[in-house]
PDB file of C-alpha atoms in Angstrom:
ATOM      1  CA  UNK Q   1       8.405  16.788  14.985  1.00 67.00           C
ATOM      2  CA  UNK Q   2       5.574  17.151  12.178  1.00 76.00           C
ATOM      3  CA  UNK Q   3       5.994  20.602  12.427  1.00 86.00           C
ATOM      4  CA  UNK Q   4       5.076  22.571   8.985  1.00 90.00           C
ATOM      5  CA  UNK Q   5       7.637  25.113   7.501  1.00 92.00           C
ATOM      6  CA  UNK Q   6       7.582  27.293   4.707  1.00 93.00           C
ATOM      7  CA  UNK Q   7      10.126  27.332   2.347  1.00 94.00           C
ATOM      8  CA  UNK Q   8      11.280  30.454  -0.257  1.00 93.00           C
ATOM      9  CA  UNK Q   9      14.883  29.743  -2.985  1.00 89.00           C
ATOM     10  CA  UNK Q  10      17.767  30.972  -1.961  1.00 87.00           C
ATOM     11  CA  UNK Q  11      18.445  30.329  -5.532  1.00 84.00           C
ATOM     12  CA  UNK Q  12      21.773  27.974  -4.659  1.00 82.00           C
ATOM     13  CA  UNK Q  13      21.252  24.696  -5.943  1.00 78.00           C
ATOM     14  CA  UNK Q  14      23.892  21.927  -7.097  1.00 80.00           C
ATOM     15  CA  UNK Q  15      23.480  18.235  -8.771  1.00 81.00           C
ATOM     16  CA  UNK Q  16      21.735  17.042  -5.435  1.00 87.00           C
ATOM     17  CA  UNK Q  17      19.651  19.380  -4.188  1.00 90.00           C
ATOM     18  CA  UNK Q  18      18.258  23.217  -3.785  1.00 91.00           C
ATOM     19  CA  UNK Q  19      19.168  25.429  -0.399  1.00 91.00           C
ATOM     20  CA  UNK Q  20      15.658  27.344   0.926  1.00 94.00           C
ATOM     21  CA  UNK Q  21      15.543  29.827   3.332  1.00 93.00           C
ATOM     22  CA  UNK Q  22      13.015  28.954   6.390  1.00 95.00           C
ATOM     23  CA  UNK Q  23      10.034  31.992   6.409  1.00 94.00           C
ATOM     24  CA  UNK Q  24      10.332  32.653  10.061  1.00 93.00           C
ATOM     25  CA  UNK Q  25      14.110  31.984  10.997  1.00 93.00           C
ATOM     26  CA  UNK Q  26      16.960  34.088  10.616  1.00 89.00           C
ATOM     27  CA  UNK Q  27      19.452  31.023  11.762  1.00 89.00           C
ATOM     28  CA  UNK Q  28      17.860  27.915   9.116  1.00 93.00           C
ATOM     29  CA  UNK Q  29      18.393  26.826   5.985  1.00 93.00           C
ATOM     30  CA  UNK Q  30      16.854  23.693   4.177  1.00 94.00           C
ATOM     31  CA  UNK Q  31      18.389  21.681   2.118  1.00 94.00           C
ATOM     32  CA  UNK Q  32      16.286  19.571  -0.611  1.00 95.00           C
ATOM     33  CA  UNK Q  33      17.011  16.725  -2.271  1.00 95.00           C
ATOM     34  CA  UNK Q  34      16.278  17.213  -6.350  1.00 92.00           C
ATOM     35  CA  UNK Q  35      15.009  14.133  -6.825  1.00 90.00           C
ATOM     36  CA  UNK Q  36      13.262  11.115  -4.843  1.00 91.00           C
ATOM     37  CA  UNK Q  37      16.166   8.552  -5.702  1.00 91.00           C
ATOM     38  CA  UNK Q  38      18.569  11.114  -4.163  1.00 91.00           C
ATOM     39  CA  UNK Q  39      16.539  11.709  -1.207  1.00 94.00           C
ATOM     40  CA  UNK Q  40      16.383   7.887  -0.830  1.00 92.00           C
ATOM     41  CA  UNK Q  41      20.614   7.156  -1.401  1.00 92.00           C
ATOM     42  CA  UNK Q  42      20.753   9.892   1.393  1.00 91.00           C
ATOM     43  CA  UNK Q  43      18.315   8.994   3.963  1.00 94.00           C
ATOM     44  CA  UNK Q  44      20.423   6.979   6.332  1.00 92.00           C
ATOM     45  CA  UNK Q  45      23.432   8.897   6.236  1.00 90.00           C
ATOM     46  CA  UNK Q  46      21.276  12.244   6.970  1.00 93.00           C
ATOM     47  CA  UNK Q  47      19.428  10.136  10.053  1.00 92.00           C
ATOM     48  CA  UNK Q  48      23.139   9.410  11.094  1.00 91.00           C
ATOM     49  CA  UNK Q  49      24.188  13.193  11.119  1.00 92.00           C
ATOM     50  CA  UNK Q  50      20.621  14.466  12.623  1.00 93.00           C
ATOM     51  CA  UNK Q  51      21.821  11.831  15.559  1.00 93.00           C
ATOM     52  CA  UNK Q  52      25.271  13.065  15.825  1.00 91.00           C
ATOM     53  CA  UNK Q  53      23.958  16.550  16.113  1.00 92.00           C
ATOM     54  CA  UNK Q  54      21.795  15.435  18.998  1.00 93.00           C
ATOM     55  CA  UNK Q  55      24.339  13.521  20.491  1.00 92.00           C
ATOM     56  CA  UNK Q  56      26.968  16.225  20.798  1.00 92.00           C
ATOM     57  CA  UNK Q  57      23.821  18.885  22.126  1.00 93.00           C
ATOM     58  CA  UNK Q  58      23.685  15.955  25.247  1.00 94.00           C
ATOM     59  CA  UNK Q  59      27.411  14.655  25.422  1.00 92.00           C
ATOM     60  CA  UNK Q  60      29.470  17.702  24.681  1.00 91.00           C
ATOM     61  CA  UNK Q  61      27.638  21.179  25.591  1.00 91.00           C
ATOM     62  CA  UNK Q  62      30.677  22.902  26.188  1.00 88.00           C
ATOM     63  CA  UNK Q  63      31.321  22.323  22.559  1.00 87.00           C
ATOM     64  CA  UNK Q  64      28.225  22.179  21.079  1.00 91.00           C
ATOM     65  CA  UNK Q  65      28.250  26.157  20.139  1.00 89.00           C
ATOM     66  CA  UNK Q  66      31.409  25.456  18.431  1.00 89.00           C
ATOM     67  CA  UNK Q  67      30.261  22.322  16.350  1.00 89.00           C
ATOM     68  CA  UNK Q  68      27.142  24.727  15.690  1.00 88.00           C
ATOM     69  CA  UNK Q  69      29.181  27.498  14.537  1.00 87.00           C
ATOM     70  CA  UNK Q  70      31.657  25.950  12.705  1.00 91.00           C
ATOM     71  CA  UNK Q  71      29.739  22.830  10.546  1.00 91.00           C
ATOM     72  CA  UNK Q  72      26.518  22.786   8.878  1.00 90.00           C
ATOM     73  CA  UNK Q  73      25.451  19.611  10.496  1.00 90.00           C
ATOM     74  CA  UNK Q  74      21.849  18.816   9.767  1.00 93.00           C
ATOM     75  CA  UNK Q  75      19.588  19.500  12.401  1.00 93.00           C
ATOM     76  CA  UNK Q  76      16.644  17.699  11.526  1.00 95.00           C
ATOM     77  CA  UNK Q  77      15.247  15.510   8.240  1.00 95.00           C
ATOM     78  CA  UNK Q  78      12.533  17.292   6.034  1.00 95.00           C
ATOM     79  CA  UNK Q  79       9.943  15.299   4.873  1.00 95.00           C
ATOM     80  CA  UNK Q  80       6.789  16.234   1.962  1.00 93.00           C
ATOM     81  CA  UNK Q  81       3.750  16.722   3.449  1.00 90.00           C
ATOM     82  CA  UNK Q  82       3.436  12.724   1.916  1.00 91.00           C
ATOM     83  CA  UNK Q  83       5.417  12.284   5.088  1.00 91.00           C
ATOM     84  CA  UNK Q  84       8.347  11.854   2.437  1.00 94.00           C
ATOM     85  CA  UNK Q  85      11.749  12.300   3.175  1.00 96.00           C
ATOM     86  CA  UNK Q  86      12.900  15.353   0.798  1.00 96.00           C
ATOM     87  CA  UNK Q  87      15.948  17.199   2.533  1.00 95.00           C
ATOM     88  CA  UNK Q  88      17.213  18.133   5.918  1.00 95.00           C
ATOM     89  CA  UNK Q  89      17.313  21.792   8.011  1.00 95.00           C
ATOM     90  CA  UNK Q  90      20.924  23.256   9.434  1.00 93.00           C
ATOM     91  CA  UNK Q  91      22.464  26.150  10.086  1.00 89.00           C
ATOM     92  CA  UNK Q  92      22.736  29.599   8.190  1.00 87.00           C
ATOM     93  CA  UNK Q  93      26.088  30.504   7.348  1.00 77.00           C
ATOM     94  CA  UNK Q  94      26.733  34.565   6.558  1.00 72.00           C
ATOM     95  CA  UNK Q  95      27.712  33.682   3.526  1.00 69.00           C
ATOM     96  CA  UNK Q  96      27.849  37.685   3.116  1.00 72.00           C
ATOM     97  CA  UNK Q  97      30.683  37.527   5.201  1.00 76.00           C
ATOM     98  CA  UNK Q  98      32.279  34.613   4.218  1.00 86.00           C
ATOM     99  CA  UNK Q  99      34.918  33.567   1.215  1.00 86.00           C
ATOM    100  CA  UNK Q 100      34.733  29.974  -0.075  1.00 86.00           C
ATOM    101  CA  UNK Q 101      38.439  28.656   0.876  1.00 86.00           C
ATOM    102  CA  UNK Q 102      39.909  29.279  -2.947  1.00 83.00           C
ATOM    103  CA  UNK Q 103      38.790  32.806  -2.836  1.00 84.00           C
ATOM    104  CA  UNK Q 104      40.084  33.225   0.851  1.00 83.00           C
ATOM    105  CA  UNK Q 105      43.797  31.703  -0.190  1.00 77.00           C
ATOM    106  CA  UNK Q 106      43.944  33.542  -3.737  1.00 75.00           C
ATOM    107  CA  UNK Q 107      42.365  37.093  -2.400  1.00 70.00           C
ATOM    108  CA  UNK Q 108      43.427  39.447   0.312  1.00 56.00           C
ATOM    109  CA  UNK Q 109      40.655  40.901   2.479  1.00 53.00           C
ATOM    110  CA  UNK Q 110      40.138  44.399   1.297  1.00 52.00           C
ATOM    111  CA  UNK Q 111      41.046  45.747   5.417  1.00 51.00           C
ATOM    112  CA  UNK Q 112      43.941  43.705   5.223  1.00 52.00           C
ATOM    113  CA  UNK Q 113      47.092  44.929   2.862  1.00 55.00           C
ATOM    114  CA  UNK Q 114      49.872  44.808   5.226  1.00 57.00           C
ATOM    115  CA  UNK Q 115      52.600  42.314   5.264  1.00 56.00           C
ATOM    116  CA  UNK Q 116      50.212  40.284   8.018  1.00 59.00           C
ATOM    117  CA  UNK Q 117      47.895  39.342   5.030  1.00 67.00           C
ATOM    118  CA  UNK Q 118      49.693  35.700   5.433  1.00 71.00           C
ATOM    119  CA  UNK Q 119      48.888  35.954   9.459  1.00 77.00           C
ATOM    120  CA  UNK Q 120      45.412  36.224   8.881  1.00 78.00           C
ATOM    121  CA  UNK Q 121      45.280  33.218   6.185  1.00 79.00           C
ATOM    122  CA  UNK Q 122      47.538  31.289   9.129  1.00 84.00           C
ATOM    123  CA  UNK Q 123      44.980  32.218  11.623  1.00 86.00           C
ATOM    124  CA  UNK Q 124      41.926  31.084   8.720  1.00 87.00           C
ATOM    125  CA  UNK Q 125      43.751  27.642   8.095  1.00 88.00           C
ATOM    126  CA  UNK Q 126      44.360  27.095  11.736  1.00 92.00           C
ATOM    127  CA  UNK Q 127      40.786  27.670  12.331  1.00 92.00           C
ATOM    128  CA  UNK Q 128      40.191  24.718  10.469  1.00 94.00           C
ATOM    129  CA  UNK Q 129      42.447  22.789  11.621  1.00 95.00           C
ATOM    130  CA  UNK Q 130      40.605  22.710  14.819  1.00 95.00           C
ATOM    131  CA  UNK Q 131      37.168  21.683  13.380  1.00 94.00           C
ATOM    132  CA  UNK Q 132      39.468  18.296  12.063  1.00 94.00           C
ATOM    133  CA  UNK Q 133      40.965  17.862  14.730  1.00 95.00           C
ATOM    134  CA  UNK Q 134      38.049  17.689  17.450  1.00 93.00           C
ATOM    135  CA  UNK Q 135      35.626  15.690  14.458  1.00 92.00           C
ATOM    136  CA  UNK Q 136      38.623  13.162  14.148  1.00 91.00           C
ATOM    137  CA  UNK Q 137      38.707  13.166  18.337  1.00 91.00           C
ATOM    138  CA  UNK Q 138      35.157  12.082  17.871  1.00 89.00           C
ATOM    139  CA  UNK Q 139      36.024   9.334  14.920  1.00 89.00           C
ATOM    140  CA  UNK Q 140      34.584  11.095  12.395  1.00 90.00           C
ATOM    141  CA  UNK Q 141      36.655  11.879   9.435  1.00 90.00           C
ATOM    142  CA  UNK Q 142      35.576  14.513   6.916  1.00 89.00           C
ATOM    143  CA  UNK Q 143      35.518  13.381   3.439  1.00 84.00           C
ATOM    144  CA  UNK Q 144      35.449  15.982   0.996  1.00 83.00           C
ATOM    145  CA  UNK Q 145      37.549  18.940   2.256  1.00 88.00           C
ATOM    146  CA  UNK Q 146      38.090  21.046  -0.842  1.00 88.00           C
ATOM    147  CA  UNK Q 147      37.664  24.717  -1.768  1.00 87.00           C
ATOM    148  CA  UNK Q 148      34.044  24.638  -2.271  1.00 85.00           C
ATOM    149  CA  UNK Q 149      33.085  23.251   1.046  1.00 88.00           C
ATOM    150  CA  UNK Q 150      34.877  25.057   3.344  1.00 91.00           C
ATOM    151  CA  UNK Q 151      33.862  28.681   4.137  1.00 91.00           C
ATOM    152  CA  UNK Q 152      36.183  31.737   6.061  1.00 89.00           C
ATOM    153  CA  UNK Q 153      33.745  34.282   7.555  1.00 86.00           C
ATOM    154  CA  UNK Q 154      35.103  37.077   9.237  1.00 78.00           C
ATOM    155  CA  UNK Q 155      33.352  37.643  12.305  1.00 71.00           C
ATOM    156  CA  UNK Q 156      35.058  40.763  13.417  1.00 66.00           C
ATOM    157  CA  UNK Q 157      38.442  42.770  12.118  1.00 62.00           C
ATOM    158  CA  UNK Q 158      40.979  40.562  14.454  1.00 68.00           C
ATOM    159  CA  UNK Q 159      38.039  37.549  14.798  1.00 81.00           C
ATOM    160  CA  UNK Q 160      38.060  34.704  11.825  1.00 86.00           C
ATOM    161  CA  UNK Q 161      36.719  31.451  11.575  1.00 88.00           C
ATOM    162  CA  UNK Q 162      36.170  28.592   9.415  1.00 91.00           C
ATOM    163  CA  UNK Q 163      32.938  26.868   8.364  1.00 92.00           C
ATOM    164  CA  UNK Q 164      32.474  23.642   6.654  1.00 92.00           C
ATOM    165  CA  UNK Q 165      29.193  23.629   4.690  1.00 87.00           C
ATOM    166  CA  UNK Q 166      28.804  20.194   2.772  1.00 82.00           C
ATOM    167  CA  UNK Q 167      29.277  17.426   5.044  1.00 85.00           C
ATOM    168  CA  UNK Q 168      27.670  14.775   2.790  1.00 77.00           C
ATOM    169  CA  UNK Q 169      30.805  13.221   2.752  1.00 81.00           C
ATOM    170  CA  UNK Q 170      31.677  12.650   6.553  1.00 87.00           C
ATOM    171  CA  UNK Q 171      32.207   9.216   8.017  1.00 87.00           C
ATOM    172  CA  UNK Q 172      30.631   8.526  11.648  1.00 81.00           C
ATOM    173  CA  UNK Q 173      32.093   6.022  13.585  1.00 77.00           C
ATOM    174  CA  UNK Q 174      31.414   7.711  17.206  1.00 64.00           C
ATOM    175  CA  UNK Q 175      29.007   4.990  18.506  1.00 64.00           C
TER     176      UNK Q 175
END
């Protein structure tokens, strides 16, 4: 929307890109792509998720807080103030609270050390089970579903629930 933004490191970056908190917004990240050729491989599929977001806001409302919740979809594309496009904004994820999947799976939250460790990790996996499940109802099938992109945040002692953070690899087919 030409808007301006401010950016600061979050000090997470990967092969693609860098993750930026947004000065003024408790609830944004930014992701930025490293390099212009990246930015420029990425464009299309990013305009694609940015439309999918929108799209479920408008077709699905009762779900929408759950697809915001539970997968860093981007929001909106980022562009230089060349009018460039550099990266995309989404949604925060507590990553203070959270466990990347292979952590979750190999370590036992420190509250829970009874014999319901397993009935929490049940609960975790079942979690995202559901996030499939309603992005396949939509014909859109999630590429890269490993350890690293897949969060468990625990919201609350009894409340878990999953997040998936890199969606890079998602397939949209829900025209």
């Amino acid at each position: 929307n030409g808007e301006k933004i401010r950016l600061k490191s979050l000090g997470k970056a990967g092969a693609e890109g860098e993750l930026y908190e947004v000065e003024g917004s408790k609830d944004l990240v930014a992701k930025v792509y490293n390099f212009k050729e990246v930015a420029g491989k990425k464009r299309k599929k990013v305009e694609a998720m940015v439309e999918f977001f929108n799209h479920i806001k408008i077709a699905y409302p009762l779900q929408f807080n759950f697809f915001l919740q539970n997968i860093m979809l981007p929001r909106a594309r980022l562009y230089t103030s060349d009018n460039e496009f550099c990266g995309f904004l989404m949604n925060r994820v507590p990553i203070e609270d959270c466990l990347s999947l292979g952590n979750f799976i190999r370590t036992k939250y420190r509250e829970y050390t009874r014999p319901t460790d397993y009935a929490v990790k049940i609960v975790a996996l079942e979690r995202l089970t559901e996030i499939v499940e309603k992005l396949n109802r939509l014909n859109v099938v999630v590429g890269d579903l490993n350890y690293g992109n897949v969060f468990i945040c625990r919201c609350s002692k009894r409340n878990i629930r999953a997040v998936i953070v890199d969606v890079d690899s998602f397939q949209f087919n829900w025209k």
